[in-house]
Short mmCIF file of C-alpha atoms in Angstrom, two decimals:
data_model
loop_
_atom_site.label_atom_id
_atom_site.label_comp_id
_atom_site.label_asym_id
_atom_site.label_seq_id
_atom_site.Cartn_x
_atom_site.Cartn_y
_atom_site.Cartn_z
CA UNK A 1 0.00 0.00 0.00
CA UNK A 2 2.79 2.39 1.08
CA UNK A 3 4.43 1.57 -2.17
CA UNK A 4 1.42 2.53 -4.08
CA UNK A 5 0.92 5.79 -2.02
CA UNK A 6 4.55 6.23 -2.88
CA UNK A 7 4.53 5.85 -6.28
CA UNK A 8 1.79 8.39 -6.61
CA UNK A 9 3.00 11.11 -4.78
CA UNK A 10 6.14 10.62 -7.03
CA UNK A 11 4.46 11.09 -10.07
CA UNK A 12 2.52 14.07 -8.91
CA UNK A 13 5.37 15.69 -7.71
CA UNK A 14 7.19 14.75 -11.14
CA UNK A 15 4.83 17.83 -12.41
CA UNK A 16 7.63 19.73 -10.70
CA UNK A 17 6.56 22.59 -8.34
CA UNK A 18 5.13 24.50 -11.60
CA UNK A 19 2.73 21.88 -12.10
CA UNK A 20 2.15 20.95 -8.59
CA UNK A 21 1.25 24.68 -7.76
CA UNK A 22 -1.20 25.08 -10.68
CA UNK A 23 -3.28 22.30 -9.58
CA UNK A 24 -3.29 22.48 -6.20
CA UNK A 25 -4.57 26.28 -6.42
CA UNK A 26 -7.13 25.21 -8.81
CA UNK A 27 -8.78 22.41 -6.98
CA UNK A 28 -8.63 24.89 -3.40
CA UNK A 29 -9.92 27.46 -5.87
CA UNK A 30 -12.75 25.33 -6.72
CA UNK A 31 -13.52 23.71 -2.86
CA UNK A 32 -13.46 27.49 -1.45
CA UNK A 33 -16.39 27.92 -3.92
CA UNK A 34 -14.62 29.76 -6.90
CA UNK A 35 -16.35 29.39 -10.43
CA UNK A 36 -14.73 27.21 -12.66
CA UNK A 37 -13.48 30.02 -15.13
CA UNK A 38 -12.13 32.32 -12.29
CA UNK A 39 -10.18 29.21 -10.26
CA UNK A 40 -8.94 28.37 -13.58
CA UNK A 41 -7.54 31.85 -14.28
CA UNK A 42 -6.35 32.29 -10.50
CA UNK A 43 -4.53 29.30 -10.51
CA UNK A 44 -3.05 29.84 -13.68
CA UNK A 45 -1.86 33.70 -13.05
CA UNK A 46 -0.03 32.53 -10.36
CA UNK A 47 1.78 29.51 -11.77
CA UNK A 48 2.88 31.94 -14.86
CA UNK A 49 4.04 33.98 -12.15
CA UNK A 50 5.74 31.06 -10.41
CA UNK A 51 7.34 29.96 -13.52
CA UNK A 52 9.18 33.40 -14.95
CA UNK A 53 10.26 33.58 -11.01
CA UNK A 54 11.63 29.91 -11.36
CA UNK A 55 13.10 30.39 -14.65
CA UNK A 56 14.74 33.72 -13.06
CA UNK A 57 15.98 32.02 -10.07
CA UNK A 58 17.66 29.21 -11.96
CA UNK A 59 19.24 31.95 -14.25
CA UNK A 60 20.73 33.51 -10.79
CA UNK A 61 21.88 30.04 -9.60
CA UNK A 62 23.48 29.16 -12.94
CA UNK A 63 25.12 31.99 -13.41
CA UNK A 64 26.55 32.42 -9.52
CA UNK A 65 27.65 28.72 -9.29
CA UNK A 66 30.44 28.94 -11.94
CA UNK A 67 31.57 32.01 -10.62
CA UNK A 68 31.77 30.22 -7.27
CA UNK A 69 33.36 27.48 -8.33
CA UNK A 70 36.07 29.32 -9.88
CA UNK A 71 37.18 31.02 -6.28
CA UNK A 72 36.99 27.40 -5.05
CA UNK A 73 39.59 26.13 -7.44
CA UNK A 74 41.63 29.44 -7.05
CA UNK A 75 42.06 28.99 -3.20
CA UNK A 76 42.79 25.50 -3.92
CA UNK A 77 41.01 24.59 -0.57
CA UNK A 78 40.17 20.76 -0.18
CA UNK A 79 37.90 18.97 3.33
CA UNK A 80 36.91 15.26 3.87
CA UNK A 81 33.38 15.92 3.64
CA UNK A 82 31.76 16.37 -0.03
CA UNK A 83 28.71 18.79 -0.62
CA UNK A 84 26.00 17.30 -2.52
CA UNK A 85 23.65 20.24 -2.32
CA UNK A 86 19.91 19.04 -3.08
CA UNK A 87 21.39 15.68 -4.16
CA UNK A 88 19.80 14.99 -0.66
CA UNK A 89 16.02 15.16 -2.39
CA UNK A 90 16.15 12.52 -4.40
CA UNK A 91 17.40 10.41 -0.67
CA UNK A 92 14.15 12.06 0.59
CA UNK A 93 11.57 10.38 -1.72
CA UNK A 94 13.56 7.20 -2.44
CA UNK A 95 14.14 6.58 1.32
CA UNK A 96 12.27 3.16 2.69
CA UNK A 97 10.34 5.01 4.55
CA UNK A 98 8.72 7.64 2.21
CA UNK A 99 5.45 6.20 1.62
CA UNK A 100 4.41 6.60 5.67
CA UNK A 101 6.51 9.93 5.59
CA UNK A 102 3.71 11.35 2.73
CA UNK A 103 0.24 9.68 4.33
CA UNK A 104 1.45 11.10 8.26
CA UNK A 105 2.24 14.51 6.95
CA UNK A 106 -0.66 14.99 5.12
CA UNK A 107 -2.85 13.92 8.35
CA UNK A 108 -0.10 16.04 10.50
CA UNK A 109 -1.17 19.47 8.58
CA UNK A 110 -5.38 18.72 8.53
CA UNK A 111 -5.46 17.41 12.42
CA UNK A 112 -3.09 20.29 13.35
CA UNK A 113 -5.55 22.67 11.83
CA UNK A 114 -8.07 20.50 13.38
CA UNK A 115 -6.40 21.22 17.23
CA UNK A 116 -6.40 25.52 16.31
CA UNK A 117 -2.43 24.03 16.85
CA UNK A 118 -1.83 25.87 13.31
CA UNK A 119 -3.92 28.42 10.58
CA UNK A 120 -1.57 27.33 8.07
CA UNK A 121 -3.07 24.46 4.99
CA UNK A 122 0.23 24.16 3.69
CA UNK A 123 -0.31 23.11 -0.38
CA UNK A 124 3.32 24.12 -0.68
CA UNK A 125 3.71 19.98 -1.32
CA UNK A 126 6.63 19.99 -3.77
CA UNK A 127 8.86 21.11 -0.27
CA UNK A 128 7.17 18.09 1.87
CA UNK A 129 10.71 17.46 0.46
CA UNK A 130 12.36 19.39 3.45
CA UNK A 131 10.39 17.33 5.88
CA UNK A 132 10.81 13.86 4.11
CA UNK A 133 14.93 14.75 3.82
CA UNK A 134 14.64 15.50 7.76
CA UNK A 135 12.86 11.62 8.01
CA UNK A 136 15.66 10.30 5.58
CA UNK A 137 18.73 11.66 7.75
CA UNK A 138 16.87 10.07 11.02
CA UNK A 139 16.16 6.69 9.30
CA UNK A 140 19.84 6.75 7.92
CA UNK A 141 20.98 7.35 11.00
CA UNK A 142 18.49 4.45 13.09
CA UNK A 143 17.05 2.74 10.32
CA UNK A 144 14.07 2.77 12.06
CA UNK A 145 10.86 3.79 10.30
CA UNK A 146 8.97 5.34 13.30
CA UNK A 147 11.56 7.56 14.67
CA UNK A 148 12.12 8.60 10.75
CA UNK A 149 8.27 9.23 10.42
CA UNK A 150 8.27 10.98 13.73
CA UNK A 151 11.11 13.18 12.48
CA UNK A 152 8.95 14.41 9.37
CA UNK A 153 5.67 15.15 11.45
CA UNK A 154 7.62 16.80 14.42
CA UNK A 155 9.17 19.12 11.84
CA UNK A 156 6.40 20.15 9.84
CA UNK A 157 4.75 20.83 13.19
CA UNK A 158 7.63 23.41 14.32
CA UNK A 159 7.42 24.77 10.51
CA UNK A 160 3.56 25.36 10.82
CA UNK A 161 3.69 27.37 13.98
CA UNK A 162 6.39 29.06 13.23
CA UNK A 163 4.90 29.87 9.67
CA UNK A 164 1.87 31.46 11.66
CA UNK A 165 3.89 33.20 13.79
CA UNK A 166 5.89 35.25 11.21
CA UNK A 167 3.00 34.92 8.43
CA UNK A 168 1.38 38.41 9.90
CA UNK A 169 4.58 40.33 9.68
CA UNK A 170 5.47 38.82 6.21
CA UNK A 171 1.97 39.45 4.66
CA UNK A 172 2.02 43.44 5.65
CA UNK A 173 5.35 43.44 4.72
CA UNK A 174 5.03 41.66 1.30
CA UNK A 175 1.17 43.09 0.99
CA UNK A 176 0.34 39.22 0.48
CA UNK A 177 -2.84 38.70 2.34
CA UNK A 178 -4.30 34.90 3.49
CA UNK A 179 -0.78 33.35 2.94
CA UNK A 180 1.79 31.77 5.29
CA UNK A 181 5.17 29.99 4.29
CA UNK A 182 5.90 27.15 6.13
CA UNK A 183 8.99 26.00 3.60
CA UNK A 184 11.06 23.77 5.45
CA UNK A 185 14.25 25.57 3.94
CA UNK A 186 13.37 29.12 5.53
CA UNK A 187 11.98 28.40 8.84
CA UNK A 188 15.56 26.89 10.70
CA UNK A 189 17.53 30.40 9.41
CA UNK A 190 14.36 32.76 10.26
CA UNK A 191 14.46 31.40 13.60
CA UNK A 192 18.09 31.38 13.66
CA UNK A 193 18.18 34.81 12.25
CA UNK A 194 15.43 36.76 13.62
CA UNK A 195 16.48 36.76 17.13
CA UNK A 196 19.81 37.94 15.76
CA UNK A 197 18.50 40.84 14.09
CA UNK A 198 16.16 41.71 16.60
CA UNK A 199 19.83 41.78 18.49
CA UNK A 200 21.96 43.96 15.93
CA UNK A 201 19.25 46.56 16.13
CA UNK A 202 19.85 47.05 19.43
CA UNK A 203 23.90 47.57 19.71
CA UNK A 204 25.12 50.91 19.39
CA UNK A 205 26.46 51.82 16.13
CA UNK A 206 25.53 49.08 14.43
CA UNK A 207 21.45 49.58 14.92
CA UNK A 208 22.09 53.02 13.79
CA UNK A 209 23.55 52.16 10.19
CA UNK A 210 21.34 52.67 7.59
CA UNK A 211 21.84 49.82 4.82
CA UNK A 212 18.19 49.61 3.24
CA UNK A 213 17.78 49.95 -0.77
CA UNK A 214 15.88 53.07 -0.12
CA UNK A 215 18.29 54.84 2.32
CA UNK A 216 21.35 54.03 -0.29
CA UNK A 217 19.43 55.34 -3.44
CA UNK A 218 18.60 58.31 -1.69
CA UNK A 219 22.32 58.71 -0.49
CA UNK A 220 24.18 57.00 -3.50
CA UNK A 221 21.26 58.14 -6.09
CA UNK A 222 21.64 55.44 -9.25
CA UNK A 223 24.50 53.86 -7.60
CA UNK A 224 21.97 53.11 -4.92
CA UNK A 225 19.59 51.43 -7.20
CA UNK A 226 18.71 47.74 -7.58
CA UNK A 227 20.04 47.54 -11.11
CA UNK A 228 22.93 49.05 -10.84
CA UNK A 229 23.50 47.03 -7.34
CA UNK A 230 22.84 44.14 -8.59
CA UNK A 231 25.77 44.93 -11.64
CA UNK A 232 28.31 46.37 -9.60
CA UNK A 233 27.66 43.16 -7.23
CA UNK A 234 27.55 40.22 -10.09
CA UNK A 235 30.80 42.13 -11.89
CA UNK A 236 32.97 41.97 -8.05
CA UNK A 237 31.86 38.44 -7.77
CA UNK A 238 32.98 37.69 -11.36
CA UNK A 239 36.67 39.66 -11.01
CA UNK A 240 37.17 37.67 -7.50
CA UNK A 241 36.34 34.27 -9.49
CA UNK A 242 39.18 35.40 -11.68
CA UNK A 243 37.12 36.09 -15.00
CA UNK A 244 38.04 38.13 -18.22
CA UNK A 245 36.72 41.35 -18.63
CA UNK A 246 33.76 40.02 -20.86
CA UNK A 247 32.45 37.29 -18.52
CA UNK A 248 32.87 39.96 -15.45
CA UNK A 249 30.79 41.89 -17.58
CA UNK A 250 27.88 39.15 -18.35
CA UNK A 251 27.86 38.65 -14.93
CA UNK A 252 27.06 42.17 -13.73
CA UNK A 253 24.15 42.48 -16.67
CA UNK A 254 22.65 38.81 -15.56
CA UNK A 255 22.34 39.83 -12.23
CA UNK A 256 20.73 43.64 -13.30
CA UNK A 257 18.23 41.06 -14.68
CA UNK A 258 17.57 39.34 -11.72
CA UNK A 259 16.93 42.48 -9.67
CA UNK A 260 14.70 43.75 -12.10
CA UNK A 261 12.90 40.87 -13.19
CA UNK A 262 12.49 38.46 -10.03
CA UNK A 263 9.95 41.63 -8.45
CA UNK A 264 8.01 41.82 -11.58
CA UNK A 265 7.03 38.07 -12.14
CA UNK A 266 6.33 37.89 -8.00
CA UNK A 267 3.42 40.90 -9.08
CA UNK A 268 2.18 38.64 -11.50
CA UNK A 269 1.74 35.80 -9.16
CA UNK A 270 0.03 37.89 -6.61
CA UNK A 271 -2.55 38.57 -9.05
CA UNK A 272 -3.63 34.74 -9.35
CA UNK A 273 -3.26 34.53 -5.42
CA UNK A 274 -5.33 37.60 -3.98
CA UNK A 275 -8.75 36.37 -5.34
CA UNK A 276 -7.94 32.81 -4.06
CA UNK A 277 -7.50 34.25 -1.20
CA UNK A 278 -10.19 36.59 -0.59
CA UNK A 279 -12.19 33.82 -1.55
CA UNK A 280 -10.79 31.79 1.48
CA UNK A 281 -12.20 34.67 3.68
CA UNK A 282 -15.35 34.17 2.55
CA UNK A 283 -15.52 30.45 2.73
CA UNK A 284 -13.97 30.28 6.34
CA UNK A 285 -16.18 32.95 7.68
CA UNK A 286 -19.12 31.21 6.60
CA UNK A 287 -18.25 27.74 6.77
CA UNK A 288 -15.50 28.26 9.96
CA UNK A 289 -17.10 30.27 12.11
CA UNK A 290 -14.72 33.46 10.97
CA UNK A 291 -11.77 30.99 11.59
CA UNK A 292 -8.45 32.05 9.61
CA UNK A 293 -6.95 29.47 7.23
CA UNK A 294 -3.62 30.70 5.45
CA UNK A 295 -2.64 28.87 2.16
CA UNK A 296 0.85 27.50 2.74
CA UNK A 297 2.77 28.47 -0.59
CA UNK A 298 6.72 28.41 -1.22
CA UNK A 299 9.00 30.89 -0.05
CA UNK A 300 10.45 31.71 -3.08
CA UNK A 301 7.20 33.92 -3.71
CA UNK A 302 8.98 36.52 -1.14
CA UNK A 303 12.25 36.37 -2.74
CA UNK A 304 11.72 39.68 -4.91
CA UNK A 305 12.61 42.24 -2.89
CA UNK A 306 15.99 44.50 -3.47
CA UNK A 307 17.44 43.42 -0.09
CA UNK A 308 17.00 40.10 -0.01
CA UNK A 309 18.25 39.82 -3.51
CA UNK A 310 21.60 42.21 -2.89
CA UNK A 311 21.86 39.97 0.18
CA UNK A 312 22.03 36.64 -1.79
CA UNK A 313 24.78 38.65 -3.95
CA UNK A 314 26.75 39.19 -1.00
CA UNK A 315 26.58 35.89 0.65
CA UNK A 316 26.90 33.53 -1.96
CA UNK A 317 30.81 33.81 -2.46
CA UNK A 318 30.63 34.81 1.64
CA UNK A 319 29.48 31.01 1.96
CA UNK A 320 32.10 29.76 0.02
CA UNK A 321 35.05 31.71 2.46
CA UNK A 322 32.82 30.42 5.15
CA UNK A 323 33.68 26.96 4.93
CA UNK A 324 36.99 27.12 6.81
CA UNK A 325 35.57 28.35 9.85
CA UNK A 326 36.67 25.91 13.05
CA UNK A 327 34.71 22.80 13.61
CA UNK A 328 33.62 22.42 9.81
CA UNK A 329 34.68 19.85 7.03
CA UNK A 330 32.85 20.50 4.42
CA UNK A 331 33.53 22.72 1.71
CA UNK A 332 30.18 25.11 0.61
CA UNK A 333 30.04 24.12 -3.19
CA UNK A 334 26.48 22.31 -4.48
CA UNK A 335 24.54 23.83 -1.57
CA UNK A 336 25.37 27.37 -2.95
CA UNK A 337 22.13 26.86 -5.01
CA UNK A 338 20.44 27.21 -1.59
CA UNK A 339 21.42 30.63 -0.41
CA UNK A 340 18.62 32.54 -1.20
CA UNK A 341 16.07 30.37 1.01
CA UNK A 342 18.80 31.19 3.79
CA UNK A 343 17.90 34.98 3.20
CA UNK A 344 14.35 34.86 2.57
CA UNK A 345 13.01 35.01 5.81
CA UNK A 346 15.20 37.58 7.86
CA UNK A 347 14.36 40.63 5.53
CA UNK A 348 10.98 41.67 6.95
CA UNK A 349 12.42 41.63 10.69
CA UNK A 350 15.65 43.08 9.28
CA UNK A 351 13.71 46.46 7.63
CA UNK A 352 15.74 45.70 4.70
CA UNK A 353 18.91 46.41 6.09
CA UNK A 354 21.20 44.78 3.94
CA UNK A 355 24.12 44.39 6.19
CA UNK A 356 22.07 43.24 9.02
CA UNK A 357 20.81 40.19 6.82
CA UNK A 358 24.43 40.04 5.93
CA UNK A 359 25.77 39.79 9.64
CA UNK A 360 23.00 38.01 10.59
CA UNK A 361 22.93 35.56 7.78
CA UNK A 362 26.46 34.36 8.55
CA UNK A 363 25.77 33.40 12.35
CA UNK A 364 22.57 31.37 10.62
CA UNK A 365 24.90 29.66 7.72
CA UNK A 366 27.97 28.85 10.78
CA UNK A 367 25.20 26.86 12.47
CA UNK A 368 24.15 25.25 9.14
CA UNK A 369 27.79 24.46 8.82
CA UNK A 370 28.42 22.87 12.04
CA UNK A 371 25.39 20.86 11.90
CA UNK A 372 25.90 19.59 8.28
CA UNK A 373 29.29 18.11 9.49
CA UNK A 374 27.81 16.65 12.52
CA UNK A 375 25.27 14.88 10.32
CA UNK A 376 27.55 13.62 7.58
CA UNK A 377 27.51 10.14 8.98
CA UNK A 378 23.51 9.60 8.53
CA UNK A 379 23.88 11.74 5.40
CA UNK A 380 26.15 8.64 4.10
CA UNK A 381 24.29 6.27 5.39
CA UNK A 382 21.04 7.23 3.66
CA UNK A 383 22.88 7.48 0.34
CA UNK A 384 24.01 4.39 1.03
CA UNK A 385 20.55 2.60 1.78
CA UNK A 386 18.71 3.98 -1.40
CA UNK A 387 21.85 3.41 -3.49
CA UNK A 388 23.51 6.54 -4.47
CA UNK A 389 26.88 6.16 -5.57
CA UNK A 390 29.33 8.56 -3.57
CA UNK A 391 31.92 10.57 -5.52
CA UNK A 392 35.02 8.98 -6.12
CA UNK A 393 37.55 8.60 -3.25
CA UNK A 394 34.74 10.18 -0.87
CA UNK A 395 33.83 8.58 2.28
CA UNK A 396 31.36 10.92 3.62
CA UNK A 397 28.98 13.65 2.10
CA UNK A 398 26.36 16.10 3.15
CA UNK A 399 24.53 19.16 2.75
CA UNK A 400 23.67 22.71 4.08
CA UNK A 401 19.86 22.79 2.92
CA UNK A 402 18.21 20.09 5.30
CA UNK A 403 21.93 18.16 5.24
CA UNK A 404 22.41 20.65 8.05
CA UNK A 405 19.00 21.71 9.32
CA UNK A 406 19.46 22.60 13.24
CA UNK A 407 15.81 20.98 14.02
CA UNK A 408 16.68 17.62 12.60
CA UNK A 409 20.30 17.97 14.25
CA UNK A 410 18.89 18.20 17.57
CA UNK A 411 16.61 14.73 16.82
CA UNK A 412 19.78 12.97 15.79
CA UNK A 413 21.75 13.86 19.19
CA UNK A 414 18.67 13.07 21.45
CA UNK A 415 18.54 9.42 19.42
CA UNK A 416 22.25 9.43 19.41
CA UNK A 417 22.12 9.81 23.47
CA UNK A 418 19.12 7.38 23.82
CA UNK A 419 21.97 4.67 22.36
CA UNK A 420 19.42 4.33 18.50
CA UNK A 421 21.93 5.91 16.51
CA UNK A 422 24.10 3.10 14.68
CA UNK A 423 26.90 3.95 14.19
#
């Protein structure tokens, strides 16, 4: 049965999280009491949306990867532990496991909702990945099914109530009304780096430096604007990487794109969104008593703004210098594609004050590091168990995205002292 269950949710999420958006919007669309033509529209305004900001996001990663790469091999820098970035995803749906993973967290969210424990109906399912990879590390690391299931459900839980608790701030913030992002990747750094913002603002100096897109345009005028920020930042990153002048240059116009274009294709999307949820107003207040129920969509829809994006700029090749820091041993390469969702969810909290997401952002990404080393052996030892071949001459890998997730680290060490770990 759990193979059949298994196999399903596989091929749905094989629509990608393009597909998996569209038609999860649509059928809410439709159950809130939507007409057909206007659930149909909703749902597809906001996966065009989703799509131009995938399509920009993947331009960012593929263009910043290279150029990260190529400060790697200039440093010559070499650790025992191998980054497989997202490699850990496919280890999340091919675990054992997966098929009890998928039926608990889908009863996890409803009876949550259920208890008033959450507001958040989290449709986001294309990142039930973060919470299966957080099963996948426990059962690699007990190769026991329950405690792996356990792991999943106790982690959405945390990601649910914290997604309420922020959700207010982010939807005045982000003007996105009836939504809440419980993604697994952002919750571990917001609550990592919210408390540490909420800590620069208050030492002198420091609180007192102005570093938001609006405060440097007004001071720097157009070298204070996103476009130009964005070029000046891509064409630094590109002359530390070692380029020519002509790739230095591509660099600095790809990532004038991405400041310019990631906001735009977010507006989009929030046209699909709003009516679904307005509609969800209606429907709860007549149906719920005047109970609020968010929509749980991915994080990436808050990416847009200037000082998250500058931030991502910054910290990419940050992340990579990072790596040596004491107590780590593994060198920042594939997870670099993961930055952003580090970012994403100090900004609000931060007022856009780039160099507080900055500071704050490397206390959050020191943790990651630490834990991802700690959790190398069960990183291994799920590869091993759904057959993934390591790299060649590597004896153990892992991860920052989920690889390191705090929440999952402290699991491991309370099995680990309870004697189930296994090695």
């Amino acid at each position: 049965m759990f193979d059949v269950i298994n196999q399903g949710f596989q091929w749905f999420t094989g629509l990608g999280s393009n597909g998996i958006l569209c038609v999860a919007l649509l059928i809410i669309g439709l159950v809130l009491g939507l007409k057909v033509g206007d659930a149909i529209r909703s749902a597809l305004t906001a996966t065009v949306g989703f799509i131009g900001l995938n399509l920009i996001v993947d331009m960012l990663i593929a263009q910043m990867s290279p150029a990260t790469m190529a400060m790697v091999e200039r440093m010559h820098w070499n650790l025992d532990v191998v980054d497989i970035g997202w490699g850990l995803m496919g280890m999340a749906w091919g675990q054992p496991a997966s098929g009890m993973v998928i039926i608990a967290l889908i009863a996890t969210n409803i009876a949550l909702i259920f208890l008033n424990f959450t507001k958040t109906l989290d449709v986001d399912f294309w990142n039930y990945w973060s919470f299966a990879a957080s099963a996948a590390l426990i059962y690699g690391a007990t190769q026991n099914a329950v405690f792996a299931v356990a792991a999943a459900c106790i982690y959405m839980a945390v990601s649910l109530k914290w997604a309420d608790i922020v959700a207010p701030k982010y939807q005045e913030f982000y003007g996105i009304p009836g939504c809440s992002w419980p993604t697994g990747a952002i919750i571990a750094p917001a609550m990592i780096g919210i408390p540490v913002v909420k800590l620069l603002q208050k030492i002198p100096v420091i609180k007192d430096i102005k570093a938001d897109p609006e405060t440097m345009e007004r001071r720097m005028g157009i070298f204070g604007e996103p476009i130009v920020i964005g070029a000046v930042l891509g064409m630094l990153i590109g002359i530390v990487a070692g380029y020519d002048v002509r790739k230095i240059m591509l660099l600095g116009f790809n990532m004038a794109a991405v400041m310019i274009l990631l906001p735009r294709m977010i507006q989009i999307m929030m046209e699909g969104l709003i009516s679904i949820s307005d509609q969800a107003k209606i429907f709860t207040g007549k149906y719920m008593k005047g109970r609020e129920v968010w929509i749980g969509i991915d994080a990436s829809t808050i990416m847009g703004n200037p000082a998250t994006m500058s931030s991502i700029l910054i910290m990419t090749p940050v992340v990579t210098f990072m790596s040596i820091i004491p107590g780590n041993r593994m060198l920042a390469t594939a997870s670099l594609v993961a930055v952003p969702w580090f970012i994403i969810g100090i900004t609000a909290y931060a007022k856009e004050n780039i160099l507080h997401i900055c500071l704050a952002a490397m206390v959050v990404f020191a943790i990651y590091f630490w834990c991802a080393t700690a959790m190398a052996g069960a990183h291994t030892e799920i590869a091993k168990i759904v057959g993934s071949e390591l790299p060649e001459g590597t004896s153990l890998i892992s991860s920052l995205s989920e690889g390191g997730n705090p929440i999952t680290f402290i699991m491991y060490k309370i099995l680990d002292l309870l004697g189930f770990v296994k090695f």
